[in-house]
Structure formats: structure tokens, C-alpha cells
Coordinates of C-alpha atoms in Angstrom, one line a residue:
Chain Q
X1030 CA 8.5 -14.3 15.1
X1031 CA 7.9 -18.0 14.5
X1032 CA 5.0 -18.0 12.0
X1033 CA 6.9 -15.4 9.7
X1034 CA 10.1 -17.3 9.9
X1035 CA 8.1 -20.9 9.1
X1036 CA 6.5 -18.8 6.2
X1037 CA 9.9 -17.5 4.8
X1038 CA 11.4 -21.0 5.0
X1039 CA 8.2 -22.5 3.3
X1040 CA 7.6 -19.9 0.7
X1041 CA 10.7 -17.6 0.2
X1042 CA 12.7 -18.2 -2.6
X1043 CA 16.5 -17.4 -2.6
X1044 CA 17.6 -15.7 -5.6
X1045 CA 21.4 -14.6 -7.0
X1046 CA 22.6 -11.3 -5.6
X1047 CA 21.4 -11.6 -2.1
X1048 CA 17.7 -11.3 -3.1
X1049 CA 14.9 -13.1 -1.1
X1050 CA 11.8 -13.3 -2.9
X1051 CA 8.9 -13.3 -0.8
X1052 CA 6.2 -11.8 -3.2
X1053 CA 3.8 -15.0 -2.9
X1054 CA 2.9 -13.4 0.7
X1055 CA 4.5 -10.3 1.7
X1056 CA 4.9 -7.8 -1.3
X1057 CA 3.2 -8.8 -4.6
X1058 CA 0.5 -11.2 -3.2
X1059 CA -0.4 -10.6 0.3
X1060 CA -1.1 -13.0 3.2
X1061 CA -3.5 -10.6 5.3
X1062 CA -3.9 -13.0 8.0
X1063 CA 0.0 -12.9 8.5
X1064 CA -0.2 -9.0 8.4
X1065 CA -2.6 -9.1 10.9
X1066 CA -0.1 -11.3 13.2
X1067 CA 2.6 -9.2 12.2
X1068 CA 0.6 -6.0 13.4
X1069 CA -0.1 -7.6 16.4
X1070 CA 3.6 -8.6 17.1
X1071 CA 4.8 -5.0 16.3
X1072 CA 2.3 -4.0 19.1
X1073 CA 3.5 -6.1 21.5
X1074 CA 7.0 -5.1 20.7
X1075 CA 6.5 -1.5 21.1
X1076 CA 3.7 -1.7 23.4
X1077 CA 6.0 0.6 26.0
X1078 CA 5.8 3.6 23.4
X1079 CA 3.6 6.6 22.5
X1080 CA 3.1 6.5 18.9
X1081 CA 1.2 9.3 17.2
X1082 CA 1.8 8.2 13.5
X1083 CA 3.2 5.4 11.5
X1084 CA 5.4 6.4 8.7
X1085 CA 6.3 4.0 5.7
X1086 CA 7.3 4.0 2.1
X1087 CA 5.5 3.0 -1.0
X1088 CA 4.6 0.2 -2.2
X1089 CA 5.0 -2.6 0.0
X1090 CA 5.1 -0.7 3.3
X1091 CA 1.5 0.6 2.7
X1092 CA -0.4 -2.6 3.8
X1093 CA 1.8 -3.7 6.6
X1094 CA 1.6 -0.2 8.1
X1095 CA -2.3 0.1 7.7
X1096 CA -3.0 -3.1 9.1
X1097 CA -0.1 -2.6 12.2
X1098 CA -2.1 0.8 12.8
X1099 CA -5.2 -1.0 13.9
X1100 CA -3.3 -2.2 16.7
X1101 CA -2.0 1.2 17.7
X1102 CA -5.5 2.9 17.9
X1103 CA -5.7 3.4 14.4
X1104 CA -3.3 6.4 14.4
X1105 CA -2.7 7.8 11.0
X1106 CA -0.3 6.3 8.4
X1107 CA 1.7 8.4 6.4
X1108 CA 3.6 6.9 3.3
X1109 CA 6.6 8.6 1.7
X1110 CA 6.2 8.5 -2.0
X1111 CA 9.1 8.2 -4.6
X1112 CA 9.7 10.7 -7.0
X1113 CA 11.8 10.7 -9.9
X1114 CA 12.5 14.5 -10.1
X1115 CA 14.6 15.9 -7.3
X1116 CA 13.0 19.4 -7.6
X1117 CA 10.4 18.9 -5.0
X1118 CA 9.4 22.4 -4.1
X1119 CA 8.7 23.8 -0.5
X1120 CA 5.9 21.9 0.4
X1121 CA 7.6 18.4 1.2
X1122 CA 10.3 17.2 3.2
X1123 CA 12.7 15.0 0.9
X1124 CA 15.6 12.7 0.9
X1125 CA 17.6 10.9 -1.6
X1126 CA 17.5 7.0 -1.3
X1127 CA 19.5 4.5 -3.4
X1128 CA 17.7 1.0 -4.0
X1129 CA 19.5 -2.0 -3.4
X1130 CA 16.8 -4.1 -5.1
X1131 CA 16.1 -2.0 -8.1
X1132 CA 19.3 -0.4 -8.6
X1133 CA 18.2 3.0 -9.0
X1134 CA 18.1 6.5 -6.8
X1135 CA 14.8 8.2 -5.7
X1136 CA 14.1 10.9 -4.2
X1137 CA 11.4 10.5 -1.3
X1138 CA 9.1 13.0 -0.3
X1139 CA 6.5 13.6 2.6
X1140 CA 4.1 16.5 2.6
X1141 CA 5.0 18.9 5.4
X1142 CA 1.5 18.8 6.3
X1143 CA 1.5 15.3 7.8
X1144 CA 4.4 15.3 10.1
X1145 CA 5.0 18.0 12.5
X1146 CA 7.3 18.3 15.4
X1147 CA 5.0 16.9 18.2
X1148 CA 4.9 13.4 16.5
X1149 CA 6.0 10.4 17.8
X1150 CA 6.9 8.2 14.9
X1151 CA 6.9 4.5 14.4
X1152 CA 8.4 3.6 11.2
X1153 CA 7.2 0.5 9.4
X1154 CA 8.8 -1.3 6.5
X1155 CA 8.9 -4.6 4.8
X1156 CA 12.7 -4.8 4.5
X1157 CA 16.0 -3.7 6.0
X1158 CA 19.0 -4.5 4.0
X1159 CA 21.6 -1.6 3.4
X1160 CA 19.5 0.7 5.3
X1161 CA 19.0 3.4 2.8
X1162 CA 15.3 3.7 2.8
X1163 CA 15.3 3.5 6.4
X1164 CA 17.9 6.2 6.7
X1165 CA 15.9 8.7 4.4
X1166 CA 12.8 8.1 6.3
X1167 CA 14.5 9.0 9.6
X1168 CA 16.2 12.0 7.8
X1169 CA 12.8 13.2 7.1
X1170 CA 11.4 12.9 10.7
X1171 CA 14.5 14.8 11.6
X1172 CA 13.8 17.5 9.1
X1173 CA 10.3 17.8 10.6
X1174 CA 11.8 18.0 14.1
X1175 CA 9.7 14.9 15.2
X1176 CA 11.0 12.0 17.0
X1177 CA 11.3 8.6 15.8
X1178 CA 10.1 6.1 18.2
X1179 CA 11.6 3.3 16.6
X1180 CA 11.5 1.1 13.2
X1181 CA 9.5 -2.3 12.8
X1182 CA 10.7 -4.3 10.2
X1183 CA 9.8 -7.4 8.8
X1184 CA 12.6 -8.9 7.6
X1185 CA 16.0 -7.8 8.2
X1186 CA 19.2 -9.1 6.0
X1187 CA 21.5 -9.4 9.1
X1188 CA 24.4 -10.0 6.7
X1189 CA 23.9 -6.4 5.1
X1190 CA 25.1 -3.4 7.2
X1191 CA 21.7 -1.5 7.2
X1192 CA 20.8 -3.0 10.9
X1193 CA 24.2 -2.1 12.4
X1194 CA 24.1 1.5 10.7
X1195 CA 20.7 2.3 11.8
X1196 CA 21.2 0.8 15.4
X1197 CA 24.4 2.7 15.5
X1198 CA 22.5 5.9 15.5
X1199 CA 20.5 5.2 18.6
X1200 CA 17.6 4.2 17.0
X1201 CA 15.6 1.1 18.4
X1202 CA 14.9 -1.3 15.4
X1203 CA 12.7 -4.5 15.9
X1204 CA 12.9 -7.0 13.1
X1205 CA 10.8 -10.0 13.2
X1206 CA 13.0 -11.9 11.4
X1207 CA 16.7 -11.4 11.0
X1208 CA 18.6 -13.6 8.3
X1209 CA 22.1 -14.3 8.8
X1210 CA 22.8 -16.0 5.8
X1211 CA 21.2 -17.5 2.8
X1212 CA 22.4 -19.6 0.0
X1213 CA 20.9 -19.3 -3.5
X1214 CA 22.3 -22.5 -4.7
X1215 CA 21.1 -24.9 -2.0
X1216 CA 18.1 -22.3 -1.0
X1217 CA 19.0 -22.7 2.6
X1218 CA 18.1 -19.6 4.9
X1219 CA 19.6 -19.3 8.3
X1220 CA 18.0 -17.2 10.9
X1221 CA 19.6 -14.8 13.9
X1222 CA 18.4 -16.5 17.2
Chain K
X841 CA -21.4 6.1 2.6
X842 CA -22.2 9.1 4.6
X843 CA -19.0 9.2 6.8
X844 CA -17.1 9.4 3.6
X845 CA -18.8 12.0 2.0
X846 CA -18.6 14.3 5.3
X847 CA -14.9 13.7 5.0
X848 CA -14.5 14.7 1.4
X849 CA -16.5 17.9 2.1
X850 CA -14.3 18.6 5.2
X851 CA -11.0 18.0 4.1
X852 CA -11.1 17.4 0.3
X853 CA -9.6 20.1 -1.8
X854 CA -10.7 20.7 -5.4
X855 CA -8.0 21.7 -7.6
X856 CA -7.7 23.0 -11.3
X857 CA -8.5 20.5 -14.1
X858 CA -10.7 18.1 -12.1
X859 CA -8.4 16.9 -9.3
X860 CA -9.8 16.5 -6.0
X861 CA -7.1 16.1 -3.4
X862 CA -8.1 13.9 -0.6
X863 CA -4.4 13.2 0.5
X864 CA -4.7 14.4 4.1
X865 CA -7.0 10.9 4.7
X866 CA -7.1 8.7 1.7
X867 CA -3.8 8.4 -0.3
X868 CA -0.9 10.1 1.4
X869 CA -1.9 10.6 5.2
X870 CA -4.4 7.8 5.6
X871 CA -7.0 7.8 8.4
X872 CA -6.8 4.1 9.1
X873 CA -10.4 4.4 11.0
X874 CA -12.0 5.8 7.9
X875 CA -10.3 2.7 5.9
X876 CA -11.8 0.2 8.4
X877 CA -15.4 1.6 8.0
X878 CA -14.5 1.4 4.1
X879 CA -13.6 -2.1 4.3
X880 CA -16.7 -2.7 6.3
X881 CA -19.1 -1.0 3.8
X882 CA -17.5 -3.1 0.9
X883 CA -18.5 -5.9 2.8
X884 CA -21.7 -4.9 3.1
X885 CA -22.2 -4.2 -0.6
X886 CA -20.7 -7.1 -1.8
X887 CA -21.8 -9.7 1.0
X888 CA -23.7 -11.9 -1.7
X889 CA -20.4 -12.4 -3.5
X890 CA -18.0 -15.3 -3.2
X891 CA -14.5 -13.7 -3.3
X892 CA -11.5 -15.7 -3.3
X893 CA -9.0 -12.9 -3.9
X894 CA -8.7 -9.0 -3.9
X895 CA -6.8 -7.3 -6.7
X896 CA -5.7 -3.7 -6.4
X897 CA -2.9 -1.2 -7.9
X898 CA 0.0 0.3 -6.4
X899 CA 0.4 2.6 -4.6
X900 CA -3.0 3.9 -2.9
X901 CA -5.1 1.0 -3.2
X902 CA -3.1 -1.2 -1.5
X903 CA -3.9 -0.2 2.2
X904 CA -7.7 0.0 1.4
X905 CA -7.3 -3.4 -0.1
X906 CA -5.6 -5.1 2.9
X907 CA -8.0 -3.4 5.4
X908 CA -11.2 -4.6 3.4
X909 CA -9.7 -8.1 2.8
X910 CA -9.9 -8.5 6.7
X911 CA -13.8 -8.4 6.2
X912 CA -13.7 -10.8 3.4
X913 CA -12.0 -13.6 5.7
X914 CA -8.9 -12.5 5.1
X915 CA -8.6 -13.6 1.4
X916 CA -5.3 -12.8 -0.3
X917 CA -4.5 -9.3 -1.9
X918 CA -2.6 -8.9 -4.9
X919 CA -1.4 -6.1 -5.8
X920 CA -0.7 -5.0 -9.8
X921 CA 2.6 -3.1 -10.0
X922 CA 3.5 -0.2 -12.4
X923 CA 6.3 -0.9 -14.8
X924 CA 8.1 1.4 -17.1
X925 CA 9.2 -0.9 -19.5
X926 CA 6.6 -2.7 -21.8
X927 CA 9.3 -5.7 -22.1
X928 CA 7.5 -8.0 -19.3
X929 CA 8.5 -11.4 -20.3
X930 CA 6.2 -14.5 -19.9
X931 CA 5.9 -14.5 -16.3
X932 CA 3.3 -11.7 -16.0
X933 CA 0.0 -10.8 -17.1
X934 CA 0.1 -7.1 -18.6
X935 CA -1.9 -4.4 -19.5
X936 CA -1.2 -0.7 -20.8
X937 CA -2.7 2.1 -18.8
X938 CA -2.8 5.8 -19.4
X939 CA -2.9 7.9 -16.0
X940 CA -5.5 10.8 -15.8
X941 CA -3.6 12.4 -12.6
X942 CA -0.2 12.0 -13.9
X943 CA -0.4 12.5 -17.3
X944 CA 1.8 9.4 -18.2
X945 CA 1.3 5.6 -19.5
X946 CA 2.3 2.5 -17.3
X947 CA 2.4 -1.0 -18.0
X948 CA 0.4 -2.9 -15.1
X949 CA 1.7 -6.3 -14.4
X950 CA 0.4 -9.3 -12.3
X951 CA 2.7 -12.5 -11.7
X952 CA 1.1 -15.4 -13.5
X953 CA 1.6 -17.3 -10.1
X954 CA -1.0 -15.3 -8.1
X955 CA -4.3 -15.0 -10.2
X956 CA -5.9 -18.4 -11.6
X957 CA -8.9 -19.3 -13.5
X958 CA -10.7 -20.2 -10.4
X959 CA -10.4 -17.0 -8.7
X960 CA -13.4 -14.7 -8.2
X961 CA -12.2 -11.4 -7.9
X962 CA -12.9 -8.3 -6.5
X963 CA -11.0 -5.0 -7.3
X964 CA -10.6 -2.4 -5.2
X965 CA -9.2 1.1 -5.6
X966 CA -9.1 4.4 -4.5
X967 CA -10.5 6.4 -7.5
X968 CA -12.6 5.8 -10.9
X969 CA -12.2 8.6 -13.3
X970 CA -11.5 7.5 -16.7
X971 CA -11.6 3.9 -16.2
X972 CA -8.1 3.2 -17.3
X973 CA -6.5 1.6 -14.4
X974 CA -9.8 -0.4 -14.0
X975 CA -9.8 -1.3 -17.3
X976 CA -6.2 -2.6 -16.9
X977 CA -7.2 -4.9 -14.1
X978 CA -10.2 -6.1 -15.6
X979 CA -8.1 -6.9 -18.9
X980 CA -5.5 -8.8 -16.7
X981 CA -8.1 -10.7 -15.0
X982 CA -9.6 -11.8 -18.3
X983 CA -6.1 -12.9 -19.3
X984 CA -6.1 -15.2 -16.5
X985 CA -9.3 -16.8 -17.2
X986 CA -10.7 -15.7 -13.9
X987 CA -13.9 -14.0 -12.7
X988 CA -14.5 -10.4 -12.0
X989 CA -17.0 -10.3 -9.0
X990 CA -17.4 -6.6 -9.0
X991 CA -15.5 -3.3 -8.5
X992 CA -15.5 -1.3 -5.1
X993 CA -14.3 2.0 -5.5
X994 CA -14.2 4.8 -2.9
X995 CA -14.5 7.9 -4.7
X996 CA -16.0 7.9 -8.5
X997 CA -15.7 11.3 -10.4
X998 CA -19.3 10.8 -11.9
X999 CA -18.5 13.6 -14.3
X1000 CA -16.0 11.8 -16.1
X1001 CA -16.7 8.5 -18.3
X1002 CA -15.0 5.7 -16.2
X1003 CA -18.3 4.6 -14.4
X1004 CA -20.3 4.4 -17.4
X1005 CA -17.6 2.6 -19.5
X1006 CA -17.1 0.0 -16.9
X1007 CA -20.6 -0.4 -16.0
X1008 CA -21.2 -1.0 -19.9
X1009 CA -19.1 -3.8 -20.0
X1010 CA -21.7 -5.6 -17.4
X1011 CA -19.0 -4.9 -14.6
X1012 CA -20.7 -4.5 -11.0
X1013 CA -19.3 -1.0 -9.5
X1014 CA -20.0 0.0 -6.4
X1015 CA -18.7 3.4 -5.5
X1016 CA -18.8 4.7 -1.9
X1017 CA -19.2 8.6 -3.0
X1018 CA -20.1 9.5 -6.5
X1019 CA -19.1 13.3 -7.2
X1020 CA -21.3 14.7 -9.9
X1021 CA -19.7 18.2 -9.9
X1022 CA -17.0 20.2 -8.3
X1023 CA -16.0 23.6 -8.8
X1024 CA -12.4 24.8 -8.1
X1025 CA -13.4 28.3 -7.7
X1026 CA -15.9 28.0 -5.2
X1027 CA -14.7 24.5 -3.9
X1028 CA -18.2 23.0 -4.0
X1029 CA -18.6 19.2 -4.3
X1030 CA -21.9 17.9 -5.3
X1031 CA -22.4 14.2 -4.8
X1032 CA -25.1 12.1 -6.6
X1033 CA -27.7 10.7 -4.4

């Protein structure tokens, strides 16, 4: 998605440790016009799919998922919550997720009321790096017996193993920008064609 | 907002301790069509105001704020983040907020890059109860020297002191549904007219 790549090149900041800061437009301050274009693009990419729900994870996935859902006939958005405790009880599906960015582990939970075996679920998230969050969401959808239609990712770090890992499971992943390399000294960002 | 009140009466669940569960349509599973109507209604209520940014707080405010922003010419949405540490550094405005629902205290932070003294800010949030979160956001806007245009709240618990507290500061608060009382034994919910 050319508009997104231009925005990343203009306003993204490469930090040490393979961190790409895009908080000026994607995940702290939000460019809502860009979100709208992102939502349209996800619809274009998954236009051949029946989608009954969109699943994402708090916090930065929520806005993208809600705007995207508007292009999928306003299907419900369910967002997984992060819980510090692993003692969840019977009302939730849960999966343990390690965060690359924050260097910690969360239990990710979704109420059993909001996903069921008849659902065809599109996952939406802002980043795909090591695939931990996405893997957790796929795990939860599996627990519910629902179908994963695919995963729509805004920025994939192509030099980290998540994309290969998830695609290797037979999951369709559509990333709007895949970064092949970035350099925190020069600030250079190279996209996959 | 009649549609919202009907939804609360139909799907809201009153729990012990003045908790209203609306996670089937507002803050875990999201009715995106309802969010769209909520956004339109906020625009109608604040149509006389110049708004340069919308400020909300993670997590459940983000989706509402993004959809609402579409009706305000896609102004940027900034979401305050919750931080466990109070040692924030110089790059952030911060305010300490006690959560009624979760019984804990968070430091709420916003990067200084994303609010400035020329901003006219509409605050959007899902709930107003004791006013702690809203007060924290107003505090942060004040630190930035920006203007609070008003606060758009989806559900106000009128029997808790937040609404009076914030309006008493001269802040314009528009709540789409104000609950005057609710009963966890009968399930009854009474709205203010």
C-alpha cells in the first residue's frame, strides 16, 4: 500500500533493537484518514472472503479493526484483552503471549460469549514481528472451533520470523507494508516489493 | 440517544457494586453500526465547536474515538496510555488516575509531541462514573496549554459524582445516556430524561 509506505518513510523512526516508531500516525496519535484507507485496502484484499467477525488485540489494534469493520458490512469487532493473571476462569478462551516490544508475557483472553464455531474470523493487527500476538489469537479462534479467514496486518517486519511462522501454518496473511530491513544509524527502511 | 438506551436495556447487565456490563456491544465485542451512530450523535451535539483533535484513553475509548473522528473531518485521535510506572521522563504529560472498575491506580501519559497549545480538544470516552479518567485527561490538556472543547461520553452513571464534578469545573459534558439508578437484583435501569 503505497500511501502507507510513504507515510512510514516520512514519519516512521527507526530505533535501536529493531523498533520502528510509528506513534505519530498509527498507534498513539492516529491518522484517521490513513486508517480509513487501510480499512478499504483490507476489504479489497479480502473481498473474496466471507467474514462474520473481526478479531484484534488491545490497544492499538482496536481503532484499525473498528474502521476496517465499516468496510465489511459493520461486522462485530471483538478485541482480546491482556490480563496479568493466568487464572482466568471458565468464561474465557485464553492464550499466553510474549511481547517483543515490551519484553513481558501476557495472558490474552476473549469471552466465550463472543466467538463461536460458526464464525469466520478476520484477524486485524498493527504489527507482525515474531508472530506471538497473532499466534495467540489464532490459538483462541481454534479453541472456539471457529475458522480463521486470514490476518490483515498493517506493518510486517519481514526480517523477523512471524510472517513465515504464521504462513507456514497455512494461514493467509496480507500485510500492507513488509519491511525487509531497517537501519537505526542511517534511518533507512527497505520494503519488500 | 434512544438507540443506545434501547441497546443498554436489551443487552446491558447490572452487576453488584454498581457495575454495568455492556461488553456484548460496547467494550469487548463491539457493535460497529452502533459506534457509527454514536459518532454521528457526538458530531450533532458538538457541531457548533471547532475541534482539532480528539483525545481518549486506552483501551475501550479508542474505537469510539476513531469512528467519531470520521464525522469531524478525520481530525487526529490521540489516545492516552496507561503506565504502571510513575517515572515517565520528560517526553510525556502525565496524570495519576484511580480506576473505579479495576480498583487500581495508573499513571496516564500522552507524548508531548501530540498535543500543543493551539489544539481545541474534544475528549471521548465510553464511561463517566467518578470522573477520575476524565479528570486525568483534562489535567493533561491543561499541562499542554490546549483548550478542552468538551467531553463526549457514551454512558454516564448519573448516581456517581463524576458528571457533577467535571461540569462544576465549567467543562461541557454531553452524555448519550445518563443512568439515574440501576438495581442488580431486579436488573432495572432508569435513565435521566
